[in-house]
Short mmCIF file of C-alpha atoms and ligand atoms in Angstrom, two decimals:
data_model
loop_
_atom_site.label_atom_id
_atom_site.label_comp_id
_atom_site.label_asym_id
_atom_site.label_seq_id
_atom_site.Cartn_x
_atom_site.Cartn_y
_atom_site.Cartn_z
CA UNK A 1 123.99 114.26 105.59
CA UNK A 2 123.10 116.52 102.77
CA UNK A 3 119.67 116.14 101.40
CA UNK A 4 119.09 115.95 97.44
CA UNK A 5 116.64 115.51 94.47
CA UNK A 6 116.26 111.44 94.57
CA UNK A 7 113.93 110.47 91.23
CA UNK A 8 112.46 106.99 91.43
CA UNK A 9 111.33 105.82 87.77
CA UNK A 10 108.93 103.45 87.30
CA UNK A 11 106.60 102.27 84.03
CA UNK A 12 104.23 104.46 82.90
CA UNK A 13 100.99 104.45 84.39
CA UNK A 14 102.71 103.66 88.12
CA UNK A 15 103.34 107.07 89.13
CA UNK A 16 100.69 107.36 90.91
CA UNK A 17 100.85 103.77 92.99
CA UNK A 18 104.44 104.62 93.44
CA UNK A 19 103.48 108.11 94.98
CA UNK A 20 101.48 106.58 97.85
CA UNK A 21 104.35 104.03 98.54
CA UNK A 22 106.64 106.99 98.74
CA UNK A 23 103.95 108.51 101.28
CA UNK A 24 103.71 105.12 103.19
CA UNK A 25 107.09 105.64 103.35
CA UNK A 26 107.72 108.66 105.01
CA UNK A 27 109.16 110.78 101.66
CA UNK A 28 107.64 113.93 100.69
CA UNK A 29 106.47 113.61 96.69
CA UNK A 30 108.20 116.86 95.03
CA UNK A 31 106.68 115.84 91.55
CA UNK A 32 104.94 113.02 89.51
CA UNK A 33 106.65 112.40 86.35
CA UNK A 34 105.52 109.96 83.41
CA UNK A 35 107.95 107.65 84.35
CA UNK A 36 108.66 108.01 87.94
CA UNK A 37 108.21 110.38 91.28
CA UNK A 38 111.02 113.08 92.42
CA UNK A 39 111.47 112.71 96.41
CA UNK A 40 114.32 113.72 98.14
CA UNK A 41 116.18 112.68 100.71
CA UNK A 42 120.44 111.36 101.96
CA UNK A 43 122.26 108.25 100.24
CA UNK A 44 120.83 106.21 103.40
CA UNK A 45 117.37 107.32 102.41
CA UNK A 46 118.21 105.99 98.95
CA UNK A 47 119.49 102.58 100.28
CA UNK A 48 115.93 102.59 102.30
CA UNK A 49 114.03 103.07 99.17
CA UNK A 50 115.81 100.55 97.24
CA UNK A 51 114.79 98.20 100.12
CA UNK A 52 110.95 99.17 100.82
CA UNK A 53 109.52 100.31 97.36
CA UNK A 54 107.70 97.67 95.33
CA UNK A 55 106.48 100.08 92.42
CA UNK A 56 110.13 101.78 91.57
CA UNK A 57 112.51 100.54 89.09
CA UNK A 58 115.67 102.41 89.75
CA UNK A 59 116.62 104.80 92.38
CA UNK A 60 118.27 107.82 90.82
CA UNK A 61 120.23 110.45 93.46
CA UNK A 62 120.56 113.64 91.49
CA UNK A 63 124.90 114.48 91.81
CA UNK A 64 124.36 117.51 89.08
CA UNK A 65 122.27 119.70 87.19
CA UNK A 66 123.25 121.63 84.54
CA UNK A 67 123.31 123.34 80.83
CA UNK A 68 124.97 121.63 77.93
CA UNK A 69 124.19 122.29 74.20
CA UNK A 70 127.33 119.57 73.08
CA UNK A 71 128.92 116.73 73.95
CA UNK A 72 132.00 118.40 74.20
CA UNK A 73 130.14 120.90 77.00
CA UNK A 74 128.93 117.72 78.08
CA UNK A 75 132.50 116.00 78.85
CA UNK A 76 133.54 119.40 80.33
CA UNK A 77 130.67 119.15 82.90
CA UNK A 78 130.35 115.94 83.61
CA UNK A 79 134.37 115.83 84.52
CA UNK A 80 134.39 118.83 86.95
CA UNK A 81 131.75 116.19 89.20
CA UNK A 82 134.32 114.69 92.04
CA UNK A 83 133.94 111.55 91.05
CA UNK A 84 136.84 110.42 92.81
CA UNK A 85 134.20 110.35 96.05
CA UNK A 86 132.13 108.13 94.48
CA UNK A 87 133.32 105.44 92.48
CA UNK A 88 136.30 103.54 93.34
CA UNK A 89 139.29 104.06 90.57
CA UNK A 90 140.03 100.35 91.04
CA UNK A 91 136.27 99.58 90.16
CA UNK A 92 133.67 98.82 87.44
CA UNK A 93 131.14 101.22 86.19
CA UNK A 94 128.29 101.77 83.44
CA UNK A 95 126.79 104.46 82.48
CA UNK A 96 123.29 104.39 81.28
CA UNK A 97 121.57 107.43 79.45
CA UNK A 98 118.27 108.75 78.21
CA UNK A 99 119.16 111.38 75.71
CA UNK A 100 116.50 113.44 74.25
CA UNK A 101 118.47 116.86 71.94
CA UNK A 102 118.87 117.22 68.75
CA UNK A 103 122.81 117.32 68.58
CA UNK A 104 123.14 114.04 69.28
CA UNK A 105 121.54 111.71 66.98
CA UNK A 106 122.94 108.34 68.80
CA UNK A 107 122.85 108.34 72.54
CA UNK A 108 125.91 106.15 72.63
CA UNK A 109 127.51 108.68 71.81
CA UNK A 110 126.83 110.46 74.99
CA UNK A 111 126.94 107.46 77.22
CA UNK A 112 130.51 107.54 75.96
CA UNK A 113 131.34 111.08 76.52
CA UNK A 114 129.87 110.95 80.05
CA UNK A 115 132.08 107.89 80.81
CA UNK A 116 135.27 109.04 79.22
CA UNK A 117 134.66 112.38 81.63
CA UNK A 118 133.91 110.19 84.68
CA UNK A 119 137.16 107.98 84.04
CA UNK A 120 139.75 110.80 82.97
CA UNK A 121 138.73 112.58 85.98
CA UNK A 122 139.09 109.60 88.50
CA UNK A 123 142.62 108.51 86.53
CA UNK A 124 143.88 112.63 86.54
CA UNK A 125 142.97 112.14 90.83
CA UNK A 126 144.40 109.11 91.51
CA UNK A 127 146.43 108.03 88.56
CA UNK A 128 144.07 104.50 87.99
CA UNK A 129 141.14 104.61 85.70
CA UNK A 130 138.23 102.23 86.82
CA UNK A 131 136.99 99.27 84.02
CA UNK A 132 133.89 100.00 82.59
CA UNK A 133 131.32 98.51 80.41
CA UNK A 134 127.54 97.28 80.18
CA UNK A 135 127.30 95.22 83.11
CA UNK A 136 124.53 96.96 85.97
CA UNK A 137 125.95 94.99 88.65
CA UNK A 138 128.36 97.51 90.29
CA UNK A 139 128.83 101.35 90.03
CA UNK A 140 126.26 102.81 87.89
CA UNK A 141 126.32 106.38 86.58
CA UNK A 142 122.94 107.84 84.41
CA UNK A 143 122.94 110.76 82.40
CA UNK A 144 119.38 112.22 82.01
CA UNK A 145 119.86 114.70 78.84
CA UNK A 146 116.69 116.46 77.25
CA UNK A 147 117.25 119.70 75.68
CA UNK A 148 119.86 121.35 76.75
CA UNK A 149 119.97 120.19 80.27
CA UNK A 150 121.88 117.47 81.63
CA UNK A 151 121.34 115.73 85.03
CA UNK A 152 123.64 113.40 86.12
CA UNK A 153 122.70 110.58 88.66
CA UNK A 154 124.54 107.78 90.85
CA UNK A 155 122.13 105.16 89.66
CA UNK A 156 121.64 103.09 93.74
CA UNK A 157 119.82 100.40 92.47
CA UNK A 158 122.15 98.93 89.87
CA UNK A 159 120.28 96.11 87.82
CA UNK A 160 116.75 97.50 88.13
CA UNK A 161 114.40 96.69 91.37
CA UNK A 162 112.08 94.68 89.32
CA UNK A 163 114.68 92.01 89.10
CA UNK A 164 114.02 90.45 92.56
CA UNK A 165 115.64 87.52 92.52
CA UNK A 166 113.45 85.28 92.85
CA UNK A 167 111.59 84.76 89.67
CA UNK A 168 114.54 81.53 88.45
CA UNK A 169 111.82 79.81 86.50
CA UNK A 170 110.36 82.56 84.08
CA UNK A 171 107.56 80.95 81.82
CA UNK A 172 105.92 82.09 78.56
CA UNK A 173 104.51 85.88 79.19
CA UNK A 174 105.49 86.42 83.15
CA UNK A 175 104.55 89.81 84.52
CA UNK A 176 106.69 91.97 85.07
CA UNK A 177 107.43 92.10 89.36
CA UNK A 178 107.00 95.83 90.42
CA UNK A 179 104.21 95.60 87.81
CA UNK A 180 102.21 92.73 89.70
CA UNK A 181 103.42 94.74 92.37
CA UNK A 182 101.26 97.80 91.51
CA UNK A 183 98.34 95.44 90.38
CA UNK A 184 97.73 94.13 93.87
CA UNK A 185 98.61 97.33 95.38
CA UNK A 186 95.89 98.54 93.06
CA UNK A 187 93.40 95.80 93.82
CA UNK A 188 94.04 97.29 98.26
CA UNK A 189 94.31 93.92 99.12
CA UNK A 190 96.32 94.03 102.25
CA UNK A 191 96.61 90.18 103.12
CA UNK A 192 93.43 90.56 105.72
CA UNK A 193 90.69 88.97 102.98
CA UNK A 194 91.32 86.01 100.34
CA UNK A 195 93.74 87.08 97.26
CA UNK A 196 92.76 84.19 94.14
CA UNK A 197 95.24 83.94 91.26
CA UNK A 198 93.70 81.49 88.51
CA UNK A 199 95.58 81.34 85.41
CA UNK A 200 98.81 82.10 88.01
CA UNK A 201 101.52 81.18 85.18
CA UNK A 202 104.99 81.75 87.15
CA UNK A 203 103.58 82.75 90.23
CA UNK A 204 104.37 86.72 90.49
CA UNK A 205 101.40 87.77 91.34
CA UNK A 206 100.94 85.43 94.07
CA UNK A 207 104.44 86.00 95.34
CA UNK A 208 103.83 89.88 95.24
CA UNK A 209 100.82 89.54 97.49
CA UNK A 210 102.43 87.41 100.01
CA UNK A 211 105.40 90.09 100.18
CA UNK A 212 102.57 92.29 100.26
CA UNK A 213 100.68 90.36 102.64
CA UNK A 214 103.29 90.15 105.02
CA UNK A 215 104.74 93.31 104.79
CA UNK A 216 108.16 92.53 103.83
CA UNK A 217 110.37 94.30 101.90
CA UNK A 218 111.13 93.35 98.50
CA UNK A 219 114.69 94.19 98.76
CA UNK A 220 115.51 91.98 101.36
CA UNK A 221 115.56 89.16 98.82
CA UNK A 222 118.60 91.13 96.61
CA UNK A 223 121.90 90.93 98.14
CA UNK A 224 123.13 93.20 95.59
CA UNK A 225 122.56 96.99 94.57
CA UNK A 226 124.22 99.72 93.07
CA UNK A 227 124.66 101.96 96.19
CA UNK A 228 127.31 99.16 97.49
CA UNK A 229 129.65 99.76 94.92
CA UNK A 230 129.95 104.00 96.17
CA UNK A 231 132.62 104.80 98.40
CA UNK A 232 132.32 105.44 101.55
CA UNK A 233 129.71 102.50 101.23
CA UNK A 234 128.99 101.36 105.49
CA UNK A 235 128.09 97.59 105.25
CA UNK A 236 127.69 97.41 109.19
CA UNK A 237 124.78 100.68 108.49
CA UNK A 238 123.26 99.04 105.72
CA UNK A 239 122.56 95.40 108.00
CA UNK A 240 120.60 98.26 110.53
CA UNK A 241 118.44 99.05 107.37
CA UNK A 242 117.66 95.58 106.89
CA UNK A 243 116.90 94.94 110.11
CA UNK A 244 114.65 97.58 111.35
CA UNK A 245 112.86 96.58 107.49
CA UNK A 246 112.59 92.69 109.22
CA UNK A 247 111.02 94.41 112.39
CA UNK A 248 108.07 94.82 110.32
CA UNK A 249 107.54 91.51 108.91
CA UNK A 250 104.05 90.02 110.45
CA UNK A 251 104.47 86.43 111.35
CA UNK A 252 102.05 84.80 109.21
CA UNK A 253 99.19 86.40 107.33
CA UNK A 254 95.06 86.47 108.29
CA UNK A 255 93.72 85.80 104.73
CA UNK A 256 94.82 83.28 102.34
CA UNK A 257 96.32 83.28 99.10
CA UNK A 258 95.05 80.70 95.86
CA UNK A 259 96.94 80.20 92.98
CA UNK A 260 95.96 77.71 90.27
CA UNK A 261 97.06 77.20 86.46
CA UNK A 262 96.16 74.69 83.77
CA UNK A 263 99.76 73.96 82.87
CA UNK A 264 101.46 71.85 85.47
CA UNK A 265 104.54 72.62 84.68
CA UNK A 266 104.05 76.61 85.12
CA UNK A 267 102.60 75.58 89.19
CA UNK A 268 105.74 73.29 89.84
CA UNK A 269 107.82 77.10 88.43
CA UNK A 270 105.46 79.24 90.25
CA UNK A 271 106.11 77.01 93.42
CA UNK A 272 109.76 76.74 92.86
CA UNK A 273 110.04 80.16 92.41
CA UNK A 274 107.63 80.99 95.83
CA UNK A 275 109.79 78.84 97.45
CA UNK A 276 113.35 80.60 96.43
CA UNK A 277 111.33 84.29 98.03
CA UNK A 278 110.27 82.46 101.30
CA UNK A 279 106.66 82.58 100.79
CA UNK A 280 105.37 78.66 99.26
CA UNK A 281 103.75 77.94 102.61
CA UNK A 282 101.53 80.94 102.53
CA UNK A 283 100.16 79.59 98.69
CA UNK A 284 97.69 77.23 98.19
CA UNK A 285 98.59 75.87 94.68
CA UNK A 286 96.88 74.02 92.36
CA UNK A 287 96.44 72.23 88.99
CA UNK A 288 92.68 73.30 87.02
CA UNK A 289 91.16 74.84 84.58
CA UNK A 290 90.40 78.31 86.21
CA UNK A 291 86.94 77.51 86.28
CA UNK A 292 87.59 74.85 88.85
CA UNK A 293 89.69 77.06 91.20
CA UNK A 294 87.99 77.08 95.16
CA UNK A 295 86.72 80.25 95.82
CA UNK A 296 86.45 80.30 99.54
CA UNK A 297 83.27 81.94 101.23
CA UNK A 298 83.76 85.91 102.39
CA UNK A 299 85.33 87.61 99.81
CA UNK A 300 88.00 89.12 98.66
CA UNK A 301 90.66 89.62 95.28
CA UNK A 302 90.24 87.71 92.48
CA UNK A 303 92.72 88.64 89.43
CA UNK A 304 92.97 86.89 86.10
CA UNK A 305 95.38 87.65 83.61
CA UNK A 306 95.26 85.55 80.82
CA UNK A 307 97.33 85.60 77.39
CA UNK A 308 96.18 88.61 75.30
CA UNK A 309 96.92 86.75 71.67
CA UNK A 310 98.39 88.24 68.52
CA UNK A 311 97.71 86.15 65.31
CA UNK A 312 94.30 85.81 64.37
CA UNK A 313 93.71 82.25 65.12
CA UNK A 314 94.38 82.76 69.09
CA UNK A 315 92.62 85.57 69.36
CA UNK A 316 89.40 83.33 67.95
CA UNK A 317 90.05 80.69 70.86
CA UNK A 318 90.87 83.73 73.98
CA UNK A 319 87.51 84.71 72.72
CA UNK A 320 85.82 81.92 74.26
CA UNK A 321 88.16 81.97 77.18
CA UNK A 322 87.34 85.68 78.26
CA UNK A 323 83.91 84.65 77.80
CA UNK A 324 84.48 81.81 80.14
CA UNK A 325 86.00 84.18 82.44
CA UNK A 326 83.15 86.24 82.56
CA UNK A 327 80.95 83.34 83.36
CA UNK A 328 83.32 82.56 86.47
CA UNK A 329 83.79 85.64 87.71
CA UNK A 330 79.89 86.50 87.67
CA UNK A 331 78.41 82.50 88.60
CA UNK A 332 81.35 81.73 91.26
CA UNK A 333 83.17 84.86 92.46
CA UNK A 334 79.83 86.48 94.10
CA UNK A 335 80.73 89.05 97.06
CA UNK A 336 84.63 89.41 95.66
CA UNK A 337 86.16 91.65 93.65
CA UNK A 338 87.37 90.85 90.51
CA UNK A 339 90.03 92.06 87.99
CA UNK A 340 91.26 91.73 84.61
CA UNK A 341 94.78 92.10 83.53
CA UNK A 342 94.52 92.20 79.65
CA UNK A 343 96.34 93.87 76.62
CA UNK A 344 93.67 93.53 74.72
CA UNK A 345 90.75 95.84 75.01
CA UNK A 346 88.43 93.98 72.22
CA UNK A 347 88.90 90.69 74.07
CA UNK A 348 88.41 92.47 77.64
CA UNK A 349 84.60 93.14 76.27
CA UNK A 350 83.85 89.54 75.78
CA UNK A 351 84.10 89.46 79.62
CA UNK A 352 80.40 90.70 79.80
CA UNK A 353 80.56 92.41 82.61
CA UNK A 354 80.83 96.63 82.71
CA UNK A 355 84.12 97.58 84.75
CA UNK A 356 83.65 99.67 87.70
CA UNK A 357 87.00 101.11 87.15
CA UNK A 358 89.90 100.83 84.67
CA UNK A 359 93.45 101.59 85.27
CA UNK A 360 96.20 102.12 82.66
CA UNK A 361 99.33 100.53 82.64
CA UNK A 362 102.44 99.15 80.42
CA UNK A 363 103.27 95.33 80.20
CA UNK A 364 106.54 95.21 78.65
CA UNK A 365 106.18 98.35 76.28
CA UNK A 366 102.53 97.01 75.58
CA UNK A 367 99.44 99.30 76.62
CA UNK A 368 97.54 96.82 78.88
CA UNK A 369 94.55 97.67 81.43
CA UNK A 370 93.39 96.65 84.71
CA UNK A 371 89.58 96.25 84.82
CA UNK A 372 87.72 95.87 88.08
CA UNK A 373 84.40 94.36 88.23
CA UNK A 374 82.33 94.54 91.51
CA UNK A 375 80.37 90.99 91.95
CA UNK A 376 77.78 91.92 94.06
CA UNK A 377 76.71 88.94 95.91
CA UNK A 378 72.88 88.85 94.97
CA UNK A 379 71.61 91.13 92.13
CA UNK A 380 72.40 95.26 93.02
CA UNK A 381 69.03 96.20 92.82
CA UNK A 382 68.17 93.67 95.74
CA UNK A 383 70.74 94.24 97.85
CA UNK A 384 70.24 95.56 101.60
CA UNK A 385 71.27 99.17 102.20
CA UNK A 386 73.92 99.33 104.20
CA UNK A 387 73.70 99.94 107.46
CA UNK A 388 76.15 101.09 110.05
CA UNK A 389 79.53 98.83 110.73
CA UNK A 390 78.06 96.34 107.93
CA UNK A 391 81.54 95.44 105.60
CA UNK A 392 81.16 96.17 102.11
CA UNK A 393 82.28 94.30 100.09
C1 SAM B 401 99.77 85.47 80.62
S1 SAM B 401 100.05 83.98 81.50
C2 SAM B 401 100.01 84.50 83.20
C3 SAM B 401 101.33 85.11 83.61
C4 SAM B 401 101.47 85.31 85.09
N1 SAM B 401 100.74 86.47 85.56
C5 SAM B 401 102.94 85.42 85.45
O1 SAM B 401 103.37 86.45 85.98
O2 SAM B 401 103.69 84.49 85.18
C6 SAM B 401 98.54 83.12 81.32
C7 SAM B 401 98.48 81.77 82.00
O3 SAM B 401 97.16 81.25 81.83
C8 SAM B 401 97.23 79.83 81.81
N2 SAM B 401 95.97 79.32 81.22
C9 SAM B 401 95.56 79.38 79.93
N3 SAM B 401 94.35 78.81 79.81
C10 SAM B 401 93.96 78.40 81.03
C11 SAM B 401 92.78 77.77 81.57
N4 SAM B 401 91.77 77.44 80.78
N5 SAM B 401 92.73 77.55 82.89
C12 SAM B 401 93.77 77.88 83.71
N6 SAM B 401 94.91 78.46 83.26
C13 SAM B 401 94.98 78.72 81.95
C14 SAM B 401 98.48 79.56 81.00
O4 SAM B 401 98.96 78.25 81.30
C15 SAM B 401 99.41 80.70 81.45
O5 SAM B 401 100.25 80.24 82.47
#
């Protein structure tokens, strides 16, 4: 099978988590975009990547490259693609488009002349012309424009890879999935130490480490992506995927994983929702003020991410909670490492603590940043050097 550019977007301030997944993976990293990293690779390597990546968002395989200064260049194009090969003429398809040239002012308008071209063409071949409309959840066409060059990509994922599936109870401000995702794989914790989530909200952070944890693909929870709706789609080939994916799975994990939250009603959706991606027996949930959550003896991950605030008045009360947080993190989290999701940078300093590292990174559109604090268990100026096979921690 012929081998071809396969771009796998992802927020900003991912690339470079999604890079080393790519690498983990076995795909050779041809370039680190903004908003993504260009591998390459067959349409079964695309179905793999849709399976294993955690990071990604949607898995683009590149069908053509080329030069367009209009939209009626554009059409012109974009209809000499056999499309006929790929989507079925008794089918559904969207087209999606990121259009960045100064001859078209609405991208619409391109998303339309890219899927008038796609359906003419099928309809001249086989005399049908497939539906289309908005819906992701079948053939999927996107048209990358800027300038004057076009590239034109099946779109293998469909509805994008952060939707899981298993997130049924959202809550107030959940975190994004691929995003908590890339926090943990962030954090390194690899499911061998203790991973604590106080302030746990809907769960995704906790339900990311136990995929994590575990080593099991996120895909295997989706039953649905857009490579199934491409001809020549082999359902028998794509159950081998998933398989030799479930080969991997470890049976139960060495560390543990806490999750606690003030608001019953966000454990019983964080449970319900660990429960609907297999992992509720490998969380230890409770009810507390984060302040009260065990921290079990011998380290590990501890990662807060409390509500940023916007009006004034919240922001005057998350004061004294990042304050509080501080407090925990430095009297009760000795020997772990600890992390700070937070939108907020002026908040993030009432933490009190300086940040050993901080990562960049997008919460729905919002700049946000991941702070890691080292708690040093007993003061750094007293501790022992370290001496040969000693564990630091
Ligand atoms: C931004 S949300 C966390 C979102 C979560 N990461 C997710 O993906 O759903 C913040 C959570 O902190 C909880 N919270 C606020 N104050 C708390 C406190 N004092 N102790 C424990 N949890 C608290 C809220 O109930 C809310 O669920």
């Amino acid at each position: 099978m012929r081998k071809v550019p396969i771009l796998v977007t992802c927020p900003k301030g991912i690339p470079a988590i999604l890079k080393q997944e790519l690498i983990l993976y076995g795909f050779p990293v041809l370039a680190e975009r903004i908003a993504g990293v260009e591998t390459e690779g067959t349409l079964e390597d695309a179905q793999r990547l849709n399976l294993l990546v955690r990071t990604g968002h949607r898995v683009l395989f590149l069908l053509a490259e080329f030069k367009a200064n209009n939209s009626d260049e554009l059409y012109r194009r974009v209809a000499a693609i056999d499309w006929e090969a790929y989507v079925p003429e008794d089918g559904y398809l969207c087209v999606t488009s990121t259009v960045v040239n100064p001859t078209i002012t609405d991208s619409r308008y391109a998303t339309l002349r890219c899927k008038d071209a796609i359906v003419d063409r099928i309809r001249d071949k086989t005399g049908r012309r497939p539906d289309s409309g908005p819906e992701r959840d079948r053939s999927v066409v996107h048209l990358y424009w800027k300038d004057d060059t076009c590239s034109v990509y099946l779109d293998t994922s469909g509805e994008p890879l952060s939707r899981r599936g298993y997130r049924k109870i959202p809550l107030g401000a959940p975190m994004q999935e691929t995003l908590a995702a890339a926090v943990i794989l962030a954090t390194g914790w690899d499911g061998s130490s203790v991973f604590i989530n106080p302030m746990c909200g809907s769960g995704t952070l906790a339900i990311e480490a136990a995929l994590i944890g575990l080593n099991r693909a996120p895909g295997l929870l989706r039953n649905n992506f857009g490579f199934m709706h491409i001809k020549g789609f082999s359902s028998s080939r794509w159950r081998e995927i998933r398989e030799k994916a479930k080969q991997g799975i470890e049976k139960s994990l060495s560390g543990r994983i806490i999750a606690t939250d003030i608001d019953p009603a966000a454990v019983e959706a964080a449970r319900k929702n660990a429960a609907t991606a297999g992992v509720e027996h490998l969380i230890e949930f409770g009810v507390c003020d984060f302040a009260e959550t065990p921290v079990p003896d011998g380290g590990g991950v501890v990662v807060m991410n409390p509500e940023y605030g916007e009006r004034m008045g919240e922001i005057a009360k998350l004061e004294v909670t990042y304050k509080r947080i501080g407090d925990f993190l430095k009297q009760k989290c000795l020997g772990y490492r600890g992390y700070l999701f937070t939108g907020n940078s002026g908040l993030a300093k009432k933490v009190s603590l300086k940040p050993k590292r901080t990562l960049p990174f997008f919460n729905s559109g919002i700049e946000c940043r991941l702070l890691e604090y080292e708690l040093y268990a007993g003061s750094k100026k007293n501790k022992k050097p370290k001496s040969a096979g000693s564990t630091p921690v």
